[in-house]
Each structure stands twice: as C-alpha cells, then as structure tokens.
Amino acid sequence: MVFIKRDRPAPSAWWLGVLGAVRGMPAAYGLTTEQAVAIVGPRSVWWTLAWVLWSVALTAGAFWRAWRMKVHEPHVRFTAGRGALWLWGAIGAPWVYPSLAWDLLLHDVFGDSPPRCGPHRVGDRERWWFGACIALPVAAVWSAIVAFKEARNAKAAPQHSAPGENGRMTSAPSILELLAFAAEPGGGNPAGVVLDAVALDAAQMKRIATDLGHPETAFVGERDGRRVAVRYFSPGAEVPFCGHATIATAVALAEAEGVGPFTFDTAAGIVEVSTARDAEGRITAGFTSVDPSTTDLDADVAVRLLGILGLRSDDLDERMPLAQAFAGNLHPVVAIASRGTFDSFAFDPAELRMLMDERGWKGTVITVHVEGDLVDGLVAEARNLFPVGDITEDPATGSAAASLGAYLRDRLGLAAPFAFTVRQGRHIGRPSVLEVEVPASGGILVRGTATPL
C-alpha cells in the first residue's frame, strides 16, 4: 500500500492513519493533535470519532451479553473472557493496524529510524503502544483459530432440533435441549437428549455432550417397547445416572410416544419412570431410583473436603452428620447450619474435581441447608457442586435429591413415608424445584417437569 503520494499522505493513509492520530501516536513524533488533524483532515476525524463511539458501544454490548450468559446461562460454553477475546480480536486489530500505518507514514515523512512500534524505541510513555502492537494482533489470530475450530465442530455435530407448534418438541428430533425442574422462566437444569443413539459409540456420545456443554446429555439406545437403554455423558466423561436428564428424556419420549410408564436400563441399574399430563396439559415425569444406600465419610476425606470448601466443623448442622448417599450416583452430603455461611462459601473447582475423581464421586457434592425441623414436608435448599468444564454448580440434580431422601430416611432415621422439597439453583441464577417422595423402603421418587430450552 502506498502511504506517501507527492509528499502528501495518500487518501488511504488519511483514512487508516487517523486512528493512530486520535490515539496519541503523533505525540511520539513531537506533533500536536491539531497538527495531526491538519494532515489527515477534519472530516476523517469526525468519521473516526463515530467509529470509536460505535466500537465502544459494541464492546459494552458484548460484555453485557457475556455477563448475562455467565449469570443466566452458566452451562453455555461462553465466558466473559472469551467475549473479551472476540471483541479485542474483532475491534482491537482494526485499530492497531491503521495505527501502524500512521507510524510508518510519519517514519517515512520525518526520516526517523526505526519506527516507534518496535522493541528498539520503547520508552515509558510508549510502553502501552508496544503492548498493543503485540497483544492485539495475537488476539486477532487466536480469535480466528477459535472461530475456525468452533465452526468445524458445529459442522460436524448433529443438528439441534427446534420446538414444534405450541412450544412442543418435534416427534423425531436428532438432538433435543430441555430445561428440567425449572421453578420459573429462566430456571432449571439444561440437558441434551438424543432419542436415537443406537448407531453412536461412546466417543461420539462424549463429543456430542462436550459440544452441547450441558451438565449431562442422555442417549437413548436399544428399545423394547417402552423399555429403553439410556446412557449419560457429562462434558468430561460418562456417568452412571443423571436425574434431571432422566426427567428430560422421559418428557421427550412421552411427547413422541404418549404418556405412561417407561423403564430405563442404565449403568446404575433399572430405573422406573412415570409420565402424565397435568391439568394445564404439561407433561410431568417422575423416576424411582435404584435401591439406595448410605455410608459414613472417612475422617480424613471429611477434613480434606471441608478444607476445600473453606468450612470448619462448627459450620455444620449438628443434626445432619457428614455422610455419603447413593441413589444412582454416590454423593457426599454436607449440611451447613447457617444460611449466611451456606450462601457465601466458595471453593477451588480444580481441587474439588481432583478429590471427586479420587473418591469416585461421579455425581455432585451435596451441600444443603434446612431452616426448620426435620419432618415430613421440610424444604431443603441445596447447592450441588459439580466442577466440570465451565460448570461449577448444578442448577437441579435429580440423583442428588434422591440420595438426600435416602440420607434422611436411612442415615437420620426420619420416619417414612414422607415427602420434601428441594430448592436449588438460586446461587447461579437458575432457580429450580424438585419434589421428592420417600417410601418406607426401596427407591426414592423424584418428580419434575421439562420444557424446551
């Protein structure tokens, strides 16, 4: 590109170089802003100001969207950091290259050698500029790589289905995405459902689950009438059972084949599922877990777990000792006495993930707070910790709700039958509600709904 034409800036340099002028590059050459404007022309300055304002508005909008997704759609694999990367790559790079053009132009005009944007002439006042010369092109290249990879993955992945008329799912989708246990619009736990996964192997299932980015995705395999084989995958690995994905799968099957009972053959065992329509015509589903069990938590494991959660022994609810409960997945149960402590505790996801893998906790770590007495009809508020990928907490966990029911009955001796409600997801902006019924013996019944995502 020609930047000098008959001892004057070429039109291309007027347009490209104005960004460098406005951002202070002429100061490195002893020019004032007025002198720079005289070179590039006032009309170019006004166009540049409009460009800058538009860029700032776009940047602010993108960060707002990233924040909304982080708060309200935490299982979407999009973070504020990735949003920043895209914006700096898309907007920062078009700023830096015109500024480089201005730098080269002044270098040619004034004969200063070398140009200011280089390692030889970096002083304190120009250090920010040298950083921009390096960081923004790198961000642009990295954004292009990310875009290429995501486009390739999207092309290779099966197409997602869309809701049909009246918000209901189509009868033969390839992939469904549903929200289970939502307490209100925007709540619930997202799950993927593949209704015909007979031809898929484990590696393909894991890739689909990873691409979707939901806590779990359910894959329906061989069928014998209303008895179906179901496998569950998180973005990281296969899990034996998943309650909210079971509810989502049951609702999807009932939409396609009609309400009634189903039997799911899972890695955790046989799970009986019921579906029905409520008075408003919505499909509700419930599953009865496999026979549950409870065990004590080893003392050294308990100390390590509490340390990761930043809790002390006197933070715990004395009525509900530390233990492990199984109703499809093995879950440690940590009951916290104070609501303030329950709401505010934090943890290192990597450390917790390491402990969970060591102990074989395929599900979540249950942390729970019960305000009132431990009686029939109690309301338990839960935070189910599930560090995998971009996820740290699960909005609604059916297997954990069933395990909590087994813990209350078999570990604490709460007289059965009884029922209770689990409220979950408030801390990550996805409020959910799970209704649990605990019989005198056997599996625990968990009920809920699922709607298209």
C-alpha angles and dihedrals in degrees: 000000000000112000098172121057120173092337091306131095112270116238090255090057091048090058099037097039097052092081091058089048094053092045095056105260094131089062088071087061096045095257125137123225089252091055091049091050090050089056098046099031131245093259090062089050092056091048089050093051089051089050092050094048091048090049092050091049091049092048092049091048092050093050090048090052091047090051091048091051092047092052103034103026103033094159094059106101093237123107136183087251092056090046090054091049093053093047095048090047094048099039107017095055094053086054098048099049095053087048089053088051090054090049092053091046093055090043090057093044098048099030092232111160129236109018116254095246096076142087093258098064105035111135131168095271092048099042092099089054094052089050090052091050089057105031102046098051089046089052090049093052092045091050090053091051092049091047092050094049094047092047090051092049092047091051092050097045122087114263117263118238125234129221115270128220118328090017093290124136120256115257098243111030124160094217128009126194116203140170114230127201095006112176092193139352108303093025133100135068119287119229135176119227125196107190096190110039098142093116095046124097125210094266092053092047091051092049092051091048090049093048092050091048095205120139089255140359122202122217120200113211133168117008135203106184106296093347111096138177112234130189125189128211131185118200087267108039148335115288126201096234142357123194102199092045088050090055091047092049093048092052091048092050091047090051090052101037107019133265123294138089126327132185118218120202104207136169088256093053140269114335120193114215130192128195131187141156119253127217091277093052096253120138115242124191137196134185131202110219126227115269104296132220138189132211137179120262114242112252095237092048090049091053092049093047093050090048092054090049092048091239133137127212091253089059090067128096106252091210092061114048123200113275145141124251130192127200100145097325129038112248129181111223119219115181115197120203102205123060089211092056091043091054097044109039116114135190144194107257094206093052093047092047090054092052092046092052091048093051096042094243098160093172130046137302104249115221112179141178123198114191100190138034122313096251141121109299096027120158116224122193111210139192110194110199114214114162108191125133109322091342122099103162132028117232095212128003119191096184090050091051089052091047090050089053090052090048092052093048104036103028102033097029097232106177111257145250095056139134134217141175128238118205113195143157098049092118093058098039097257107102113199138177129207124188115211130193119193118198125202090264141357131033126359121243118225121185134193148127136254130208132184114278 
